[in-house]
Amino acid sequence: MSSYLRNAWWCLILGVLVCHKIYVSHSKARGERKEKVHLQEALAPKKQQQRAQTSSRGAGRWRKNILLLGILGGVSFSVWWFWDTNEEIIMKRRETLANMCDERARVLQDQFNVSLNHVHALSILVSTFHHGKIPSAIDQVMFFSYC
C-alpha cells in the first residue's frame, strides 16, 4: 500500500510542476499579447492581421502544452505501473523461493531419518552377530564360505 501512496505522490508532484510551468508560460504569453495589441492598435490596421496570427500561435502553444502534459502523464503512469507490477512479481518470487526451500529442507530431513534408520539397523545386526560370540558369527560365516 505504501508503494501506491509513494507513486501517487510523485505523480501529483510531477503534475503540479507541469501545470505550473504551463500556467506561467501561458500567463507570460498573454501579457506579451496584450502589450502587442496596444502597440498594434497605435500603429496601423495592417497589424490586425498579425494579431489573428498571434492568437492562433497562442492556441498552438496551448495544444503543445496539453500534448506535453499528456505525454508526461502517460510516461509517469507507465513507470508507476511497471514499479507496481515489478514489486508484486518480486514478492511472489520470494514466496515461491521460500516454499521451495522449506520443501527441500523437509526432503533432506526425511533422507537423513532414513539413513539414520539404516545405521541403527546395521548396528543391531552387528551387535546380534558379533558381540558376545567367540568366534564371532560374522567370522564363522566367512570361514565356512571359504571352505
Tab-separated table of N, CA and C in Angstrom:
chain	number	residue	atom	x	y	z
A	1	MET	N	0.828	-1.195	0.000
A	1	MET	CA	0.000	0.000	0.000
A	1	MET	C	0.871	1.257	0.000
A	2	SER	N	2.002	1.211	0.669
A	2	SER	CA	2.868	2.387	0.713
A	2	SER	C	3.433	2.709	-0.665
A	3	SER	N	3.641	1.679	-1.491
A	3	SER	CA	4.142	1.946	-2.837
A	3	SER	C	3.097	2.708	-3.652
A	4	TYR	N	1.800	2.397	-3.446
A	4	TYR	CA	0.754	3.144	-4.142
A	4	TYR	C	0.769	4.608	-3.734
A	5	LEU	N	0.894	4.856	-2.449
A	5	LEU	CA	0.912	6.235	-1.968
A	5	LEU	C	2.135	6.983	-2.470
A	6	ARG	N	3.300	6.302	-2.440
A	6	ARG	CA	4.530	6.938	-2.921
A	6	ARG	C	4.406	7.291	-4.391
A	7	ASN	N	3.920	6.358	-5.190
A	7	ASN	CA	3.789	6.612	-6.624
A	7	ASN	C	2.744	7.692	-6.909
A	8	ALA	N	1.649	7.665	-6.178
A	8	ALA	CA	0.634	8.705	-6.358
A	8	ALA	C	1.197	10.071	-5.990
A	9	TRP	N	1.986	10.132	-4.933
A	9	TRP	CA	2.596	11.388	-4.500
A	9	TRP	C	3.520	11.932	-5.581
A	10	TRP	N	4.364	11.073	-6.152
A	10	TRP	CA	5.292	11.541	-7.186
A	10	TRP	C	4.527	11.992	-8.434
A	11	CYS	N	3.470	11.278	-8.790
A	11	CYS	CA	2.666	11.700	-9.941
A	11	CYS	C	2.006	13.047	-9.672
A	12	LEU	N	1.528	13.253	-8.459
A	12	LEU	CA	0.911	14.521	-8.099
A	12	LEU	C	1.919	15.663	-8.180
A	13	ILE	N	3.102	15.452	-7.637
A	13	ILE	CA	4.141	16.493	-7.691
A	13	ILE	C	4.506	16.806	-9.131
A	14	LEU	N	4.684	15.763	-9.938
A	14	LEU	CA	5.031	15.971	-11.341
A	14	LEU	C	3.923	16.743	-12.055
A	15	GLY	N	2.672	16.372	-11.795
A	15	GLY	CA	1.556	17.072	-12.419
A	15	GLY	C	1.487	18.536	-12.014
A	16	VAL	N	1.723	18.810	-10.740
A	16	VAL	CA	1.704	20.201	-10.267
A	16	VAL	C	2.811	21.009	-10.932
A	17	LEU	N	4.001	20.426	-11.024
A	17	LEU	CA	5.107	21.152	-11.657
A	17	LEU	C	4.821	21.437	-13.127
A	18	VAL	N	4.291	20.455	-13.825
A	18	VAL	CA	3.990	20.651	-15.247
A	18	VAL	C	2.887	21.688	-15.421
A	19	CYS	N	1.826	21.591	-14.624
A	19	CYS	CA	0.736	22.577	-14.730
A	19	CYS	C	1.220	23.979	-14.395
A	20	HIS	N	2.090	24.093	-13.406
A	20	HIS	CA	2.633	25.401	-13.042
A	20	HIS	C	3.442	25.975	-14.200
A	21	LYS	N	4.256	25.138	-14.826
A	21	LYS	CA	5.063	25.608	-15.954
A	21	LYS	C	4.156	26.056	-17.097
A	22	ILE	N	3.101	25.297	-17.357
A	22	ILE	CA	2.165	25.665	-18.421
A	22	ILE	C	1.470	26.978	-18.080
A	23	TYR	N	1.040	27.124	-16.832
A	23	TYR	CA	0.345	28.339	-16.420
A	23	TYR	C	1.259	29.553	-16.528
A	24	VAL	N	2.498	29.407	-16.074
A	24	VAL	CA	3.436	30.531	-16.133
A	24	VAL	C	3.716	30.921	-17.578
A	25	SER	N	3.957	29.933	-18.437
A	25	SER	CA	4.243	30.263	-19.837
A	25	SER	C	3.010	30.859	-20.512
A	26	HIS	N	1.820	30.381	-20.149
A	26	HIS	CA	0.599	30.936	-20.728
A	26	HIS	C	0.362	32.369	-20.233
A	27	SER	N	0.648	32.621	-18.958
A	27	SER	CA	0.480	33.977	-18.411
A	27	SER	C	1.443	34.952	-19.076
A	28	LYS	N	2.685	34.519	-19.273
A	28	LYS	CA	3.660	35.398	-19.940
A	28	LYS	C	3.231	35.675	-21.372
A	29	ALA	N	2.737	34.648	-22.061
A	29	ALA	CA	2.302	34.834	-23.444
A	29	ALA	C	1.105	35.776	-23.502
A	30	ARG	N	0.192	35.673	-22.535
A	30	ARG	CA	-0.977	36.542	-22.505
A	30	ARG	C	-0.552	37.994	-22.273
A	31	GLY	N	0.402	38.212	-21.347
A	31	GLY	CA	0.893	39.574	-21.084
A	31	GLY	C	1.594	40.159	-22.300
A	32	GLU	N	2.371	39.348	-22.992
A	32	GLU	CA	3.049	39.821	-24.198
A	32	GLU	C	2.036	40.160	-25.287
A	33	ARG	N	0.990	39.346	-25.384
A	33	ARG	CA	-0.025	39.610	-26.404
A	33	ARG	C	-0.759	40.924	-26.131
A	34	LYS	N	-1.048	41.196	-24.860
A	34	LYS	CA	-1.735	42.449	-24.529
A	34	LYS	C	-0.880	43.650	-24.907
A	35	GLU	N	0.432	43.541	-24.624
A	35	GLU	CA	1.320	44.650	-24.999
A	35	GLU	C	1.376	44.815	-26.506
A	36	LYS	N	1.409	43.700	-27.217
A	36	LYS	CA	1.443	43.775	-28.681
A	36	LYS	C	0.154	44.376	-29.225
A	37	VAL	N	-0.966	44.038	-28.620
A	37	VAL	CA	-2.250	44.553	-29.091
A	37	VAL	C	-2.286	46.076	-28.938
A	38	HIS	N	-1.812	46.557	-27.827
A	38	HIS	CA	-1.794	48.021	-27.640
A	38	HIS	C	-0.874	48.681	-28.659
A	39	LEU	N	0.274	48.101	-28.931
A	39	LEU	CA	1.174	48.661	-29.941
A	39	LEU	C	0.566	48.587	-31.331
A	40	GLN	N	-0.106	47.486	-31.633
A	40	GLN	CA	-0.698	47.308	-32.959
A	40	GLN	C	-1.838	48.298	-33.188
A	41	GLU	N	-2.645	48.537	-32.167
A	41	GLU	CA	-3.734	49.499	-32.320
A	41	GLU	C	-3.175	50.898	-32.580
A	42	ALA	N	-2.052	51.179	-32.003
A	42	ALA	CA	-1.467	52.504	-32.186
A	42	ALA	C	-0.819	52.655	-33.561
A	43	LEU	N	-0.298	51.575	-34.134
A	43	LEU	CA	0.451	51.695	-35.375
A	43	LEU	C	-0.442	51.730	-36.616
A	44	ALA	N	-1.165	50.656	-36.872
A	44	ALA	CA	-1.935	50.643	-38.119
A	44	ALA	C	-2.940	49.498	-38.125
A	45	PRO	N	-3.949	49.579	-38.997
A	45	PRO	CA	-4.914	48.484	-39.118
A	45	PRO	C	-4.300	47.243	-39.758
A	46	LYS	N	-3.179	47.424	-40.419
A	46	LYS	CA	-2.494	46.298	-41.046
A	46	LYS	C	-2.056	45.278	-39.997
A	47	LYS	N	-1.861	45.739	-38.804
A	47	LYS	CA	-1.406	44.880	-37.717
A	47	LYS	C	-2.527	43.965	-37.206
A	48	GLN	N	-3.780	44.218	-37.564
A	48	GLN	CA	-4.874	43.363	-37.117
A	48	GLN	C	-4.710	41.941	-37.662
A	49	GLN	N	-4.188	41.855	-38.851
A	49	GLN	CA	-3.953	40.543	-39.445
A	49	GLN	C	-2.894	39.784	-38.634
A	50	GLN	N	-1.878	40.481	-38.183
A	50	GLN	CA	-0.845	39.841	-37.374
A	50	GLN	C	-1.401	39.430	-36.010
A	51	ARG	N	-2.370	40.196	-35.483
A	51	ARG	CA	-2.978	39.848	-34.201
A	51	ARG	C	-3.692	38.506	-34.316
A	52	ALA	N	-4.354	38.256	-35.393
A	52	ALA	CA	-5.042	36.989	-35.619
A	52	ALA	C	-4.022	35.845	-35.658
A	53	GLN	N	-2.887	36.107	-36.287
A	53	GLN	CA	-1.842	35.078	-36.336
A	53	GLN	C	-1.276	34.820	-34.945
A	54	THR	N	-1.131	35.865	-34.137
A	54	THR	CA	-0.598	35.722	-32.790
A	54	THR	C	-1.524	34.861	-31.938
A	55	SER	N	-2.846	35.093	-32.060
A	55	SER	CA	-3.779	34.298	-31.263
A	55	SER	C	-3.757	32.842	-31.713
A	56	SER	N	-3.597	32.592	-33.000
A	56	SER	CA	-3.524	31.197	-33.449
A	56	SER	C	-2.219	30.557	-32.973
A	57	ARG	N	-1.162	31.341	-32.898
A	57	ARG	CA	0.096	30.809	-32.356
A	57	ARG	C	-0.062	30.460	-30.889
A	58	GLY	N	-0.777	31.287	-30.157
A	58	GLY	CA	-1.032	31.014	-28.742
A	58	GLY	C	-1.828	29.733	-28.571
A	59	ALA	N	-2.815	29.534	-29.445
A	59	ALA	CA	-3.603	28.302	-29.383
A	59	ALA	C	-2.707	27.106	-29.700
A	60	GLY	N	-1.790	27.279	-30.626
A	60	GLY	CA	-0.847	26.194	-30.948
A	60	GLY	C	0.051	25.871	-29.771
A	61	ARG	N	0.475	26.907	-29.052
A	61	ARG	CA	1.297	26.674	-27.857
A	61	ARG	C	0.502	25.916	-26.802
A	62	TRP	N	-0.756	26.318	-26.642
A	62	TRP	CA	-1.597	25.656	-25.644
A	62	TRP	C	-1.782	24.179	-25.997
A	63	ARG	N	-1.974	23.887	-27.277
A	63	ARG	CA	-2.120	22.492	-27.702
A	63	ARG	C	-0.821	21.717	-27.471
A	64	LYS	N	0.283	22.361	-27.724
A	64	LYS	CA	1.571	21.698	-27.474
A	64	LYS	C	1.752	21.404	-25.993
A	65	ASN	N	1.344	22.341	-25.151
A	65	ASN	CA	1.442	22.127	-23.705
A	65	ASN	C	0.537	20.980	-23.247
A	66	ILE	N	-0.670	20.923	-23.818
A	66	ILE	CA	-1.570	19.816	-23.476
A	66	ILE	C	-0.977	18.493	-23.946
A	67	LEU	N	-0.409	18.482	-25.137
A	67	LEU	CA	0.240	17.273	-25.644
A	67	LEU	C	1.398	16.860	-24.736
A	68	LEU	N	2.200	17.835	-24.337
A	68	LEU	CA	3.323	17.548	-23.435
A	68	LEU	C	2.814	16.999	-22.107
A	69	LEU	N	1.751	17.597	-21.577
A	69	LEU	CA	1.165	17.107	-20.331
A	69	LEU	C	0.652	15.674	-20.488
A	70	GLY	N	0.010	15.387	-21.609
A	70	GLY	CA	-0.471	14.029	-21.870
A	70	GLY	C	0.666	13.032	-21.966
A	71	ILE	N	1.741	13.402	-22.653
A	71	ILE	CA	2.897	12.516	-22.783
A	71	ILE	C	3.533	12.275	-21.420
A	72	LEU	N	3.741	13.340	-20.648
A	72	LEU	CA	4.325	13.176	-19.317
A	72	LEU	C	3.425	12.347	-18.414
A	73	GLY	N	2.117	12.565	-18.503
A	73	GLY	CA	1.178	11.758	-17.717
A	73	GLY	C	1.238	10.290	-18.116
A	74	GLY	N	1.302	10.022	-19.411
A	74	GLY	CA	1.386	8.639	-19.881
A	74	GLY	C	2.674	7.967	-19.448
A	75	VAL	N	3.781	8.690	-19.549
A	75	VAL	CA	5.070	8.128	-19.136
A	75	VAL	C	5.086	7.879	-17.635
A	76	SER	N	4.591	8.849	-16.855
A	76	SER	CA	4.588	8.650	-15.398
A	76	SER	C	3.665	7.503	-15.009
A	77	PHE	N	2.509	7.364	-15.669
A	77	PHE	CA	1.622	6.231	-15.398
A	77	PHE	C	2.289	4.920	-15.767
A	78	SER	N	3.008	4.880	-16.883
A	78	SER	CA	3.695	3.654	-17.303
A	78	SER	C	4.782	3.270	-16.308
A	79	VAL	N	5.544	4.251	-15.848
A	79	VAL	CA	6.597	3.970	-14.865
A	79	VAL	C	5.986	3.476	-13.566
A	80	TRP	N	4.907	4.131	-13.120
A	80	TRP	CA	4.224	3.693	-11.900
A	80	TRP	C	3.703	2.280	-12.052
A	81	TRP	N	3.113	1.958	-13.179
A	81	TRP	CA	2.560	0.628	-13.425
A	81	TRP	C	3.672	-0.416	-13.427
A	82	PHE	N	4.810	-0.086	-14.056
A	82	PHE	CA	5.946	-1.008	-14.071
A	82	PHE	C	6.457	-1.273	-12.659
A	83	TRP	N	6.648	-0.216	-11.855
A	83	TRP	CA	7.140	-0.399	-10.487
A	83	TRP	C	6.184	-1.255	-9.668
A	84	ASP	N	4.891	-0.977	-9.781
A	84	ASP	CA	3.898	-1.719	-9.016
A	84	ASP	C	3.891	-3.197	-9.423
A	85	THR	N	3.862	-3.450	-10.720
A	85	THR	CA	3.856	-4.831	-11.204
A	85	THR	C	5.148	-5.541	-10.844
A	86	ASN	N	6.260	-4.850	-10.948
A	86	ASN	CA	7.555	-5.443	-10.629
A	86	ASN	C	7.633	-5.820	-9.150
A	87	GLU	N	7.115	-4.965	-8.268
A	87	GLU	CA	7.120	-5.276	-6.828
A	87	GLU	C	6.281	-6.519	-6.537
A	88	GLU	N	5.115	-6.640	-7.198
A	88	GLU	CA	4.274	-7.817	-6.996
A	88	GLU	C	4.976	-9.082	-7.471
A	89	ILE	N	5.637	-9.009	-8.619
A	89	ILE	CA	6.339	-10.175	-9.157
A	89	ILE	C	7.472	-10.581	-8.225
A	90	ILE	N	8.215	-9.616	-7.719
A	90	ILE	CA	9.331	-9.928	-6.806
A	90	ILE	C	8.804	-10.572	-5.534
A	91	MET	N	7.689	-10.072	-4.986
A	91	MET	CA	7.124	-10.674	-3.776
A	91	MET	C	6.685	-12.110	-4.041
A	92	LYS	N	6.040	-12.371	-5.171
A	92	LYS	CA	5.617	-13.735	-5.499
A	92	LYS	C	6.814	-14.657	-5.662
A	93	ARG	N	7.868	-14.175	-6.303
A	93	ARG	CA	9.073	-14.998	-6.481
A	93	ARG	C	9.732	-15.306	-5.144
A	94	ARG	N	9.747	-14.351	-4.235
A	94	ARG	CA	10.324	-14.601	-2.913
A	94	ARG	C	9.513	-15.648	-2.152
A	95	GLU	N	8.185	-15.539	-2.240
A	95	GLU	CA	7.337	-16.528	-1.576
A	95	GLU	C	7.564	-17.916	-2.167
A	96	THR	N	7.645	-17.996	-3.499
A	96	THR	CA	7.880	-19.281	-4.157
A	96	THR	C	9.220	-19.861	-3.745
A	97	LEU	N	10.246	-19.024	-3.696
A	97	LEU	CA	11.571	-19.484	-3.298
A	97	LEU	C	11.571	-19.969	-1.846
A	98	ALA	N	10.884	-19.263	-0.973
A	98	ALA	CA	10.799	-19.688	0.429
A	98	ALA	C	10.089	-21.032	0.541
A	99	ASN	N	9.003	-21.221	-0.218
A	99	ASN	CA	8.298	-22.507	-0.204
A	99	ASN	C	9.183	-23.623	-0.742
A	100	MET	N	9.949	-23.336	-1.790
A	100	MET	CA	10.850	-24.346	-2.349
A	100	MET	C	11.933	-24.723	-1.340
A	101	CYS	N	12.455	-23.737	-0.624
A	101	CYS	CA	13.480	-24.013	0.386
A	101	CYS	C	12.904	-24.853	1.526
A	102	ASP	N	11.687	-24.550	1.956
A	102	ASP	CA	11.047	-25.341	3.011
A	102	ASP	C	10.836	-26.777	2.564
A	103	GLU	N	10.383	-26.956	1.327
A	103	GLU	CA	10.163	-28.312	0.804
A	103	GLU	C	11.470	-29.086	0.713
A	104	ARG	N	12.511	-28.424	0.261
A	104	ARG	CA	13.826	-29.092	0.168
A	104	ARG	C	14.334	-29.462	1.558
A	105	ALA	N	14.115	-28.625	2.543
A	105	ALA	CA	14.529	-28.940	3.913
A	105	ALA	C	13.781	-30.161	4.432
A	106	ARG	N	12.474	-30.264	4.128
A	106	ARG	CA	11.707	-31.443	4.546
A	106	ARG	C	12.239	-32.712	3.880
A	107	VAL	N	12.554	-32.631	2.590
A	107	VAL	CA	13.082	-33.797	1.866
A	107	VAL	C	14.414	-34.230	2.467
A	108	LEU	N	15.285	-33.287	2.744
A	108	LEU	CA	16.586	-33.622	3.342
A	108	LEU	C	16.416	-34.220	4.735
A	109	GLN	N	15.463	-33.701	5.496
A	109	GLN	CA	15.199	-34.256	6.827
A	109	GLN	C	14.730	-35.700	6.717
A	110	ASP	N	13.846	-35.981	5.758
A	110	ASP	CA	13.373	-37.354	5.547
A	110	ASP	C	14.522	-38.272	5.135
A	111	GLN	N	15.385	-37.812	4.233
A	111	GLN	CA	16.525	-38.622	3.810
A	111	GLN	C	17.467	-38.894	4.980
A	112	PHE	N	17.671	-37.891	5.812
A	112	PHE	CA	18.532	-38.089	6.978
A	112	PHE	C	17.931	-39.118	7.924
A	113	ASN	N	16.614	-39.057	8.145
A	113	ASN	CA	15.956	-40.028	9.021
A	113	ASN	C	16.072	-41.448	8.465
A	114	VAL	N	15.922	-41.619	7.152
A	114	VAL	CA	16.074	-42.941	6.539
A	114	VAL	C	17.496	-43.439	6.715
A	115	SER	N	18.487	-42.596	6.479
A	115	SER	CA	19.891	-43.001	6.653
A	115	SER	C	20.163	-43.369	8.106
A	116	LEU	N	19.618	-42.618	9.028
A	116	LEU	CA	19.795	-42.913	10.444
A	116	LEU	C	19.168	-44.261	10.807
A	117	ASN	N	18.002	-44.550	10.232
A	117	ASN	CA	17.378	-45.857	10.455
A	117	ASN	C	18.250	-46.991	9.922
A	118	HIS	N	18.887	-46.782	8.786
A	118	HIS	CA	19.789	-47.804	8.235
A	118	HIS	C	20.985	-48.024	9.159
A	119	VAL	N	21.540	-46.962	9.686
A	119	VAL	CA	22.677	-47.092	10.604
A	119	VAL	C	22.254	-47.844	11.859
A	120	HIS	N	21.068	-47.546	12.380
A	120	HIS	CA	20.573	-48.273	13.563
A	120	HIS	C	20.390	-49.758	13.254
A	121	ALA	N	19.843	-50.058	12.080
A	121	ALA	CA	19.645	-51.460	11.701
A	121	ALA	C	20.977	-52.190	11.584
A	122	LEU	N	21.978	-51.552	11.000
A	122	LEU	CA	23.300	-52.175	10.886
A	122	LEU	C	23.931	-52.380	12.254
A	123	SER	N	23.753	-51.416	13.137
A	123	SER	CA	24.329	-51.585	14.475
A	123	SER	C	23.651	-52.727	15.229
A	124	ILE	N	22.351	-52.903	15.018
A	124	ILE	CA	21.649	-54.031	15.656
A	124	ILE	C	22.161	-55.351	15.098
A	125	LEU	N	22.354	-55.396	13.789
A	125	LEU	CA	22.888	-56.621	13.180
A	125	LEU	C	24.273	-56.948	13.698
A	126	VAL	N	25.124	-55.954	13.792
A	126	VAL	CA	26.488	-56.175	14.276
A	126	VAL	C	26.452	-56.646	15.714
A	127	SER	N	25.645	-55.995	16.535
A	127	SER	CA	25.594	-56.403	17.939
A	127	SER	C	25.004	-57.798	18.094
A	128	THR	N	24.072	-58.183	17.230
A	128	THR	CA	23.458	-59.508	17.318
A	128	THR	C	24.428	-60.611	16.932
A	129	PHE	N	25.166	-60.411	15.874
A	129	PHE	CA	26.021	-61.476	15.347
A	129	PHE	C	27.474	-61.388	15.765
A	130	HIS	N	27.897	-60.306	16.398
A	130	HIS	CA	29.318	-60.161	16.698
A	130	HIS	C	29.604	-60.156	18.192
A	131	HIS	N	28.913	-59.326	18.951
A	131	HIS	CA	29.226	-59.152	20.370
A	131	HIS	C	28.859	-60.396	21.171
A	132	GLY	N	29.731	-60.795	21.995
A	132	GLY	CA	29.487	-61.914	22.896
A	132	GLY	C	29.639	-63.275	22.253
A	133	LYS	N	30.049	-63.365	21.031
A	133	LYS	CA	30.237	-64.639	20.344
A	133	LYS	C	31.726	-64.880	20.147
A	134	ILE	N	32.160	-66.092	20.503
A	134	ILE	CA	33.556	-66.419	20.285
A	134	ILE	C	33.583	-67.698	19.482
A	135	PRO	N	34.093	-67.737	18.342
A	135	PRO	CA	34.392	-66.656	17.406
A	135	PRO	C	33.108	-65.979	16.966
A	136	SER	N	33.266	-64.840	16.440
A	136	SER	CA	32.122	-64.033	16.015
A	136	SER	C	31.328	-64.765	14.940
A	137	ALA	N	30.015	-64.575	14.979
A	137	ALA	CA	29.156	-65.205	13.979
A	137	ALA	C	29.502	-64.708	12.589
A	138	ILE	N	29.960	-63.500	12.504
A	138	ILE	CA	30.349	-62.948	11.201
A	138	ILE	C	31.587	-63.688	10.697
A	139	ASP	N	32.543	-63.947	11.576
A	139	ASP	CA	33.742	-64.663	11.173
A	139	ASP	C	33.418	-66.103	10.796
A	140	GLN	N	32.450	-66.705	11.485
A	140	GLN	CA	32.075	-68.079	11.164
A	140	GLN	C	31.495	-68.166	9.759
A	141	VAL	N	30.686	-67.206	9.378
A	141	VAL	CA	30.107	-67.205	8.030
A	141	VAL	C	31.212	-67.069	7.012
A	142	MET	N	32.197	-66.231	7.280
A	142	MET	CA	33.295	-66.037	6.342
A	142	MET	C	34.151	-67.309	6.265
A	143	PHE	N	34.331	-67.971	7.380
A	143	PHE	CA	35.164	-69.188	7.428
A	143	PHE	C	34.515	-70.306	6.617
A	144	PHE	N	33.199	-70.463	6.782
A	144	PHE	CA	32.514	-71.537	6.068
A	144	PHE	C	32.373	-71.219	4.588
A	145	SER	N	32.369	-69.973	4.208
A	145	SER	CA	32.227	-69.655	2.803
A	145	SER	C	33.513	-69.940	2.029
A	146	TYR	N	34.678	-69.925	2.749
A	146	TYR	CA	35.926	-70.221	2.072
A	146	TYR	C	36.158	-71.715	1.969
A	147	CYS	N	35.569	-72.504	2.746
A	147	CYS	CA	35.800	-73.962	2.738
A	147	CYS	C	35.096	-74.685	1.662
